GROMACS .gro file of C-alpha atoms in nm:
model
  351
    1UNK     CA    1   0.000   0.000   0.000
    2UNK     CA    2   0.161   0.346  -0.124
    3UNK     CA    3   0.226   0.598   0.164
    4UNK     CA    4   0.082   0.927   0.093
    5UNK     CA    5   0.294   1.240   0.094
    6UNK     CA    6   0.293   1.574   0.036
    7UNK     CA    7   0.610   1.864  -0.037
    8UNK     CA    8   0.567   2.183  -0.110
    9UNK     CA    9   0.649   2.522   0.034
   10UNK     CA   10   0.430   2.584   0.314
   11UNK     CA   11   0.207   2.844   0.470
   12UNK     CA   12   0.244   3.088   0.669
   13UNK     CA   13   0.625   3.015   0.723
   14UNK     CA   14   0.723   2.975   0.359
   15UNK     CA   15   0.934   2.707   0.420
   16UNK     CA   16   1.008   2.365   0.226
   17UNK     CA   17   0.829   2.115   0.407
   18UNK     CA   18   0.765   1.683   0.289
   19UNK     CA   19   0.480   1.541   0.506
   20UNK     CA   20   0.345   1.206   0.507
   21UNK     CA   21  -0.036   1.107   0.617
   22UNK     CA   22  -0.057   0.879   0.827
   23UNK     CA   23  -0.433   0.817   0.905
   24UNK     CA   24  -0.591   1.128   0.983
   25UNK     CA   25  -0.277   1.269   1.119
   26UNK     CA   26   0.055   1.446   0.893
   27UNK     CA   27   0.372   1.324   1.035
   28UNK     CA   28   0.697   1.511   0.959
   29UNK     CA   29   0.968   1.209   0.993
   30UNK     CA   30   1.070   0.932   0.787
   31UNK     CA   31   0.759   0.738   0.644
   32UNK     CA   32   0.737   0.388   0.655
   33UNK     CA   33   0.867   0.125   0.430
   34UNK     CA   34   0.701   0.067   0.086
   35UNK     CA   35   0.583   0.275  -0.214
   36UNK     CA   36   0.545   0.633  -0.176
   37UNK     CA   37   0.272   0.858  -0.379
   38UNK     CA   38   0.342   1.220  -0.379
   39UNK     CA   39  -0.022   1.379  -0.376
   40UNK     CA   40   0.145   1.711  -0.385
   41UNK     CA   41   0.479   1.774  -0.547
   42UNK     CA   42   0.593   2.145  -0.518
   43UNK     CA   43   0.286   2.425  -0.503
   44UNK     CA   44   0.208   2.644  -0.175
   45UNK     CA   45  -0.010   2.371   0.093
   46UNK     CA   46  -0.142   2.575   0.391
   47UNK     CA   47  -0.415   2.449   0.649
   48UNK     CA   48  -0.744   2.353   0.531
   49UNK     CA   49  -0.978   2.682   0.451
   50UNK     CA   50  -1.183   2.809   0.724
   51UNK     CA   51  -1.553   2.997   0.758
   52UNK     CA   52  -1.607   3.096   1.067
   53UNK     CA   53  -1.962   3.199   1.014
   54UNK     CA   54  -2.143   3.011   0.786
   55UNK     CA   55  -2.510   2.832   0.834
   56UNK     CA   56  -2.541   2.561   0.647
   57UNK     CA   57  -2.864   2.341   0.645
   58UNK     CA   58  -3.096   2.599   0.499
   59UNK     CA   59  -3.074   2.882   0.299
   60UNK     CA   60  -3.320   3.098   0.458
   61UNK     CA   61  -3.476   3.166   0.826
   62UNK     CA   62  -3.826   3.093   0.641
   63UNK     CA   63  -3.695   2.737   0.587
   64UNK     CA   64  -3.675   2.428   0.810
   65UNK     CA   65  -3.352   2.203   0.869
   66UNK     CA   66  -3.298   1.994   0.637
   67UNK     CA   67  -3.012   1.680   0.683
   68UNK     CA   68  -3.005   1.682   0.274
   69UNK     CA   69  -2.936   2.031   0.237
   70UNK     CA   70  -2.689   2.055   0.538
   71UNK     CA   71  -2.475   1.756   0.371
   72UNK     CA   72  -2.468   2.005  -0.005
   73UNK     CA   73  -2.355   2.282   0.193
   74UNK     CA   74  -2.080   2.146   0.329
   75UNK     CA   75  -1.980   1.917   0.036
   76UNK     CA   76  -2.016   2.297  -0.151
   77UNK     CA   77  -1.774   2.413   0.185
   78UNK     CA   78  -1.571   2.159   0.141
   79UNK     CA   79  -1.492   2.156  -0.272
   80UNK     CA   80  -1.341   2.501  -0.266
   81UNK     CA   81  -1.129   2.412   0.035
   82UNK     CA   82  -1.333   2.478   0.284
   83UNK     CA   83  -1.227   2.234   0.547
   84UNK     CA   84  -1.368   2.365   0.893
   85UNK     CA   85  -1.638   2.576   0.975
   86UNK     CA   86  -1.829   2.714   1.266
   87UNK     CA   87  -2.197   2.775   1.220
   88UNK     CA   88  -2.277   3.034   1.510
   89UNK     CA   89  -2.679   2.942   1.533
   90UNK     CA   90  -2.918   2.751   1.312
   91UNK     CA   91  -3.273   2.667   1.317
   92UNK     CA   92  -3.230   2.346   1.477
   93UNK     CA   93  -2.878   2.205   1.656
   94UNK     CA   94  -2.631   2.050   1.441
   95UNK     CA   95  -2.713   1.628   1.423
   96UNK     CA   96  -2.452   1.398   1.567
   97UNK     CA   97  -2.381   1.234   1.237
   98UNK     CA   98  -2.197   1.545   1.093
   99UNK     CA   99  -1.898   1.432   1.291
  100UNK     CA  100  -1.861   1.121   1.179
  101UNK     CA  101  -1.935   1.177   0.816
  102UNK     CA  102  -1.514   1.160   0.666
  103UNK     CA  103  -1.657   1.322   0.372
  104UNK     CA  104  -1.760   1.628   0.551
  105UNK     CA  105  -1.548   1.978   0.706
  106UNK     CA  106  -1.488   1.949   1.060
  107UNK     CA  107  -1.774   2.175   1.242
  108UNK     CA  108  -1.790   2.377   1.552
  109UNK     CA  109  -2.163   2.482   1.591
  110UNK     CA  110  -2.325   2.730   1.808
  111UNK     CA  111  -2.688   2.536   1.854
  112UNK     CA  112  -2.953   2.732   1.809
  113UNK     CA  113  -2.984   3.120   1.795
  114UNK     CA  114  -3.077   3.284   2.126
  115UNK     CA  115  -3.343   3.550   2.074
  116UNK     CA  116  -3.517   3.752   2.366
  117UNK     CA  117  -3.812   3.934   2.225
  118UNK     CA  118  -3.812   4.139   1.897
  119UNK     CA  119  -3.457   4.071   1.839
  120UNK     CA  120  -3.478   3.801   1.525
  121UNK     CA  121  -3.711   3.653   1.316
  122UNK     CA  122  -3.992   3.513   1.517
  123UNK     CA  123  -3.924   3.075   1.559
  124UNK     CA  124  -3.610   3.118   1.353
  125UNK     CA  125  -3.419   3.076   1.622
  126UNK     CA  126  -3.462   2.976   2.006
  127UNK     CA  127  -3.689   3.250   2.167
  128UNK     CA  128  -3.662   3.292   2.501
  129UNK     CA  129  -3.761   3.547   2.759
  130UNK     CA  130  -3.448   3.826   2.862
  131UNK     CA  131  -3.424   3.640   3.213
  132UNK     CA  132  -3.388   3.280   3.074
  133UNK     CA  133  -3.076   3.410   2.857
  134UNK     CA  134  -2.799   3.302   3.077
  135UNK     CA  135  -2.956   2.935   3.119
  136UNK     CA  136  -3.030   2.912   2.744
  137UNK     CA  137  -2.681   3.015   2.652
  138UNK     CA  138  -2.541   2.762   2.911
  139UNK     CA  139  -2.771   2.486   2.761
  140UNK     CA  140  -2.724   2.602   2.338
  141UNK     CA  141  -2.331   2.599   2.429
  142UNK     CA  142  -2.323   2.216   2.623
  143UNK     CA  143  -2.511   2.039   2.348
  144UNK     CA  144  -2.317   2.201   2.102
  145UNK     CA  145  -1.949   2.241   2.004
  146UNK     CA  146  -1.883   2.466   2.316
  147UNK     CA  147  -2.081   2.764   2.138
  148UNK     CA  148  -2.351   2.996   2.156
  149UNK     CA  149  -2.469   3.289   1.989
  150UNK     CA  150  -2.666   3.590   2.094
  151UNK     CA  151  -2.867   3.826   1.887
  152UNK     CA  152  -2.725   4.106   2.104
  153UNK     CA  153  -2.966   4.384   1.916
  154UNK     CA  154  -3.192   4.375   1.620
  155UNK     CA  155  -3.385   4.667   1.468
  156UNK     CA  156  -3.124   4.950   1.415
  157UNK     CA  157  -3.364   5.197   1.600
  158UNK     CA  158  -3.424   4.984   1.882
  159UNK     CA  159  -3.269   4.886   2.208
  160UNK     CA  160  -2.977   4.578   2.243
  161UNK     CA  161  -2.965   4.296   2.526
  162UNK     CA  162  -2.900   4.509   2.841
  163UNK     CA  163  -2.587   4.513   2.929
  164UNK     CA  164  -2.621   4.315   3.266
  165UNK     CA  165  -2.808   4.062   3.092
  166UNK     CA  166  -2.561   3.993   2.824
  167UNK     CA  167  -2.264   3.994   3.101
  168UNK     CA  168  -2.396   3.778   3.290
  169UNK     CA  169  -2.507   3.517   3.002
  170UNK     CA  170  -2.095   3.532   2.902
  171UNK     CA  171  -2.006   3.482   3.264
  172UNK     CA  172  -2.187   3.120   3.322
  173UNK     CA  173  -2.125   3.029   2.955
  174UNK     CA  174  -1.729   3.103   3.007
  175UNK     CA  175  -1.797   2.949   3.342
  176UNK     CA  176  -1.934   2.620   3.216
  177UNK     CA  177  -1.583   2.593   2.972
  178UNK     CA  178  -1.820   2.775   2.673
  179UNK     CA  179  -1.739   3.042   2.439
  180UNK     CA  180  -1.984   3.312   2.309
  181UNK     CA  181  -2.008   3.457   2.009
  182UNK     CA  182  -2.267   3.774   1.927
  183UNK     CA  183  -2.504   3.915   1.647
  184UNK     CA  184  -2.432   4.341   1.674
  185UNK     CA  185  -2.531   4.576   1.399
  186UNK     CA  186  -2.561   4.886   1.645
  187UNK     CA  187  -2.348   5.086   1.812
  188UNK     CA  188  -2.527   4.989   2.166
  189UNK     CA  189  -2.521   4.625   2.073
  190UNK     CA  190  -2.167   4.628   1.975
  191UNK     CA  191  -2.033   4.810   2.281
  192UNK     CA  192  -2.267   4.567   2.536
  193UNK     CA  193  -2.081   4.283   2.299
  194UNK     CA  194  -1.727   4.407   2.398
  195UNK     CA  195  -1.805   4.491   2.757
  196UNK     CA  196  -1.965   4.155   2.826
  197UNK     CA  197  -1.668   3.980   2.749
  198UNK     CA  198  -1.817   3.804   2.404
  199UNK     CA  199  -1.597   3.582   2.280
  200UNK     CA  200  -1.638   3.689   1.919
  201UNK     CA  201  -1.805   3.997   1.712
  202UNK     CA  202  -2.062   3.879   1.442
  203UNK     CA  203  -2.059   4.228   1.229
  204UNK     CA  204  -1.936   4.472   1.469
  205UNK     CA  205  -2.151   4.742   1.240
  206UNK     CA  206  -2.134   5.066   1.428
  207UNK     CA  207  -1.810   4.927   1.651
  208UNK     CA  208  -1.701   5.220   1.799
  209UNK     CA  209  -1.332   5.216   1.715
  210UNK     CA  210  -1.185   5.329   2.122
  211UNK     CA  211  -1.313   4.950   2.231
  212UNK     CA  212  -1.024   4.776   1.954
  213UNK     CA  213  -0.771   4.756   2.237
  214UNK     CA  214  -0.990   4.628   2.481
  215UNK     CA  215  -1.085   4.351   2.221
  216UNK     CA  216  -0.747   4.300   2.181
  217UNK     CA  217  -0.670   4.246   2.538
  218UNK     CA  218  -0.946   4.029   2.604
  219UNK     CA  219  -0.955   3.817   2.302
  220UNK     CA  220  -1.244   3.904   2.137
  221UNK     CA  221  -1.263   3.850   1.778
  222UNK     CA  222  -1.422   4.064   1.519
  223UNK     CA  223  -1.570   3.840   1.231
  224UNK     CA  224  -1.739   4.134   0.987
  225UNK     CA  225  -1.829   3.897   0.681
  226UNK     CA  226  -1.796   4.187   0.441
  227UNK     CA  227  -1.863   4.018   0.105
  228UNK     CA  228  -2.229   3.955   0.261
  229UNK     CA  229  -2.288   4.318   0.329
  230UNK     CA  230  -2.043   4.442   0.018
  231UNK     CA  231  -2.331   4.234  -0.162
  232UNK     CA  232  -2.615   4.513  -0.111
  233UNK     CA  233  -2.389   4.835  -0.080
  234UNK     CA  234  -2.467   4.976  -0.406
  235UNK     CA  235  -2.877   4.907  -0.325
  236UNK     CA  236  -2.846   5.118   0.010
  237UNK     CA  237  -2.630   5.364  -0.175
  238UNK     CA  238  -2.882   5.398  -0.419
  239UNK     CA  239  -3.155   5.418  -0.208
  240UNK     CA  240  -3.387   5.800  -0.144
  241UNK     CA  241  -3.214   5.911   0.145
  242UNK     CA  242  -3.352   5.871   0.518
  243UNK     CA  243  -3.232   5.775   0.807
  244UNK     CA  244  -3.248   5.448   0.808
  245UNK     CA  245  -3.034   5.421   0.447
  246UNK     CA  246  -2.773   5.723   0.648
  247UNK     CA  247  -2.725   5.460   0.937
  248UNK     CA  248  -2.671   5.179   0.727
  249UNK     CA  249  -2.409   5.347   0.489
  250UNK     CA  250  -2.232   5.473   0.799
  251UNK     CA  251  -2.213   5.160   0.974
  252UNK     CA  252  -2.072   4.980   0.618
  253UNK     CA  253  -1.809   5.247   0.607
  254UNK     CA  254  -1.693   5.213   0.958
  255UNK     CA  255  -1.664   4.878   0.946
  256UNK     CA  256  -1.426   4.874   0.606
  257UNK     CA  257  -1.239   5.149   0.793
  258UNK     CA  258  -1.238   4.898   1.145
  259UNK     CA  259  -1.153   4.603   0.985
  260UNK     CA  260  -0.776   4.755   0.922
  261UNK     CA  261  -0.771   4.946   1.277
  262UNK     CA  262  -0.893   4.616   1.470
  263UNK     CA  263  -0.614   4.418   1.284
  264UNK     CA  264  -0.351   4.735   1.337
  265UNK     CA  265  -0.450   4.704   1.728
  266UNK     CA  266  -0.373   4.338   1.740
  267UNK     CA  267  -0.775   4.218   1.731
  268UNK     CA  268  -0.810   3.857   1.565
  269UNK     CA  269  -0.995   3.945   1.260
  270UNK     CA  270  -1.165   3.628   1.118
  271UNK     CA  271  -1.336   3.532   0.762
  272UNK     CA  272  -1.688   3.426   0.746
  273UNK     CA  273  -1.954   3.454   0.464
  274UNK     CA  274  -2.317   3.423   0.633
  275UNK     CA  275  -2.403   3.404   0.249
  276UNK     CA  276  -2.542   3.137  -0.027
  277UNK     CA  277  -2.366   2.925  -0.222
  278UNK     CA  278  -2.143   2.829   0.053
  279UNK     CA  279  -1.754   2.785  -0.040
  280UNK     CA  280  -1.716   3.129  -0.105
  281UNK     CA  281  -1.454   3.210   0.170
  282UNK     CA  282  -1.217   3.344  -0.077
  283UNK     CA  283  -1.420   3.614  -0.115
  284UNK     CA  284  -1.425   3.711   0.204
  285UNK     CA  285  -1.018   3.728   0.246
  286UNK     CA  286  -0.989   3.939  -0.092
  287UNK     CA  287  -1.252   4.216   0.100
  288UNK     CA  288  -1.040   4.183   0.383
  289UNK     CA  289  -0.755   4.245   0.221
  290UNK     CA  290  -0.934   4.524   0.031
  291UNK     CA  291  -1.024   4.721   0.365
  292UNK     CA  292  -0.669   4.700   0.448
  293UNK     CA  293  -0.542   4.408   0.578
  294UNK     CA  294  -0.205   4.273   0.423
  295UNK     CA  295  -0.246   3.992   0.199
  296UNK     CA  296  -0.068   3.754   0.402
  297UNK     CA  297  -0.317   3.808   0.746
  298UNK     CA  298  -0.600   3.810   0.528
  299UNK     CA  299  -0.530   3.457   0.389
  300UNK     CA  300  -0.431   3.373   0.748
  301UNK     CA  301  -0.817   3.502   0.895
  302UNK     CA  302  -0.959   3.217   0.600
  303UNK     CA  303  -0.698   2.986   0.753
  304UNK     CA  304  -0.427   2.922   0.978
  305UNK     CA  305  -0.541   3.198   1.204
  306UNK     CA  306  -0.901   3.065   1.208
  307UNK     CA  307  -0.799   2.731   1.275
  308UNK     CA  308  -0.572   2.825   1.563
  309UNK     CA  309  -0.841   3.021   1.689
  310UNK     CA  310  -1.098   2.730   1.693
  311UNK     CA  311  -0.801   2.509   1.817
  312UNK     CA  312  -0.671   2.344   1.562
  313UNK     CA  313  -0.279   2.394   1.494
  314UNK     CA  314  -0.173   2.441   1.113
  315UNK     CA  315   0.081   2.164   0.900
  316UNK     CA  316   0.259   2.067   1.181
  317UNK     CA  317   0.339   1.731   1.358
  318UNK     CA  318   0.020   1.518   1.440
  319UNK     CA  319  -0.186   1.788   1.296
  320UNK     CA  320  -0.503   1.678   1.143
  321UNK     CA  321  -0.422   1.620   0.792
  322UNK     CA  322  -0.652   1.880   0.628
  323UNK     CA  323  -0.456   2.088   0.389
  324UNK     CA  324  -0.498   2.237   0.034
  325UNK     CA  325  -0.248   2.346  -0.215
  326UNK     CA  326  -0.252   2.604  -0.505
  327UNK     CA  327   0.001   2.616  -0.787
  328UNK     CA  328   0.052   2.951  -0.725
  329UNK     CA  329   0.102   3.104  -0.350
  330UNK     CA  330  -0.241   3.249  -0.285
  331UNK     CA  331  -0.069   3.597  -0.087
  332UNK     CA  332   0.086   3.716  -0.422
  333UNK     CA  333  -0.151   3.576  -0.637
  334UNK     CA  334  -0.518   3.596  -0.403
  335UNK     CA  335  -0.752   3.487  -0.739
  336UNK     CA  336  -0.587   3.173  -0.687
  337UNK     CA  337  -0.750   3.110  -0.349
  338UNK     CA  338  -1.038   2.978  -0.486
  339UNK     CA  339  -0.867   2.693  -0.693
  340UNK     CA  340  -0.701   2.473  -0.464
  341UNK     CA  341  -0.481   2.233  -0.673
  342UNK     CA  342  -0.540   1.956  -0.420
  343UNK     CA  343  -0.762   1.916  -0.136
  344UNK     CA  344  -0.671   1.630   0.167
  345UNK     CA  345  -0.931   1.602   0.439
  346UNK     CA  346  -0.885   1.415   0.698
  347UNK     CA  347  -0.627   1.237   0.514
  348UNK     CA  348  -0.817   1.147   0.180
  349UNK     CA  349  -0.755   1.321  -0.122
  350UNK     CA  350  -1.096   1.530  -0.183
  351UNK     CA  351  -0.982   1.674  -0.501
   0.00000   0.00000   0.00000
């Protein structure tokens, strides 16, 4: 039986590197006796692709689960590289079987969205009353993958979780070994996101710009998906004017203008896509890299920085053996990113 291995010049330390798979697992020393198949001979491999906010399952909040649909996204995730995700809410919790499918992206899911009245799309999520928050977010996070998520505000004219509330849900969620991650579009929201402690920033729209250091010294993550909003700029710009079209533009031009700041401040700025087809994660590093962020940490917020994040290291000893490799290295040459040359998960050549 031939012994799969892999050389090329790897990312983020551009440095020549010959793996081997053994399993699920790369190993870095001499492979065993026998034949030897080199899957990937020269290129740039870096870690497996990464969406950090992504909902696969069903494509909108009108529609239910679906098992069928959930597999196509992530098959659609997984055939443009896309080799771990984390889905921060869904309509229903993510089923056991995703796990154990080898065919499928390794997932960290967030259960079900936690709305407290007039904050989301009515049964979309899981609604609960403002005082059962802190439970709920215990529960949502310890039957998921450790997660939960928060609509922290809703309406842009309206008020956010309290800030007491939305503290105290982050408390017993850290406190349980959880992690929280939480839906801000307003100024209010955002700031009761970074004071709580949240463990990640879905948006950040309106972020006022004075709380990047305090995200940096905490941890919290800013994960903007900017190709989603990017999407419908020219709409709003278009738009008759009012207020509602004023405080949408502003909050999509602060966050472009954030995006390089929170990375300039040392805040872990992450790519997800919240958008349909799924596998489109490349986009979401070239807008990153667009609103400022050199080429080689915007790659890194689609990979090995999202994976480290999530806990994952990158091509390393007894790493999980999820990589893909490009012909060209996809820093210089960022159209590439979306044409892996070879795709392992899990140790299997996927493509």
């Amino acid at each position: 039986m031939s012994v799969l291995r892999v050389r090329g010049v790897v990312l983020p330390e551009r440095e020549e590197r010959t793996f081997w798979l053994d399993g699920d697992r790369l190993r870095t020393g001499p492979a065993p006796g026998g034949d030897a198949e080199l899957v990937v001979d020269g290129g740039f491999p870096l870690p497996g692709l990464v969406d950090v906010h992504t909902h696969p399952g069903t494509e909108s909040v009108e529609s239910p689960f679906d098992a069928s649909v959930l597999r196509k996204h992530l098959l659609e995730h997984r055939e443009a590289g896309v080799l771990l995700v984390r889905t921060p809410g869904t309509v229903a919790r993510m089923p056991a079987w995703v796990d154990g499918d080898a065919e499928l992206p390794r997932v960290r899911s967030a259960g079900r969205w936690l709305a407290t009245p007039g904050r989301f799309f009515p049964g979309a999520g899981r609604d609960i009353a403002e005082d059962e928050l802190p439970a709920a977010a215990v529960e949502e996070a310890s039957a998921s993958s450790g997660w939960c998520k928060v609509i922290g505000d809703w309406r842009w004219d309206e008020p956010a979780v309290p800030l007491d509330l939305l503290t105290e849900a982050v408390a017993a969620v850290h406190a349980a070994g959880g992690r929280v991650a939480v839906h801000c579009q307003s100024a209010e929201g955002a700031r009761n996101a970074v004071l709580a402690g949240a463990d990640s920033l879905e948006y950040g729209m309106h972020l006022d710009p004075g709380l990047l250091d305090r995200m940096a010294a905490q941890g919290t993550a800013l994960v903007p998906t900017l190709a989603a909003f990017g999407a419908n700029a020219d709409a709003w710009y278009a738009r008759e004017r009012s207020a509602r079209r004023g405080d949408w533009i502003t909050g999509w031009e602060g966050m472009l203008a954030n995006v390089c700041s929170a990375y300039e401040a040392g805040v872990t700025v992450l790519a997800g896509t919240d958008s349909f087809p799924c596998g489109t994660v490349a986009a979401e590093a070239a807008w990153l890299a667009r609103a400022g962020m050199p080429a080689d940490a915007a790659l890194g917020a689609a990979s090995w920085t999202a994976r480290d994040w999530l806990g994952l290291p990158g091509l390393t000893e007894g790493a999980p053996a999820d990589l893909v490799a490009y012909d060209t290295d996809p820093a210089l040459d960022p159209g590439a990113l979306a044409h892996p040359a070879r795709i392992i998960l899990r140790g299997r050549v996927a493509h």
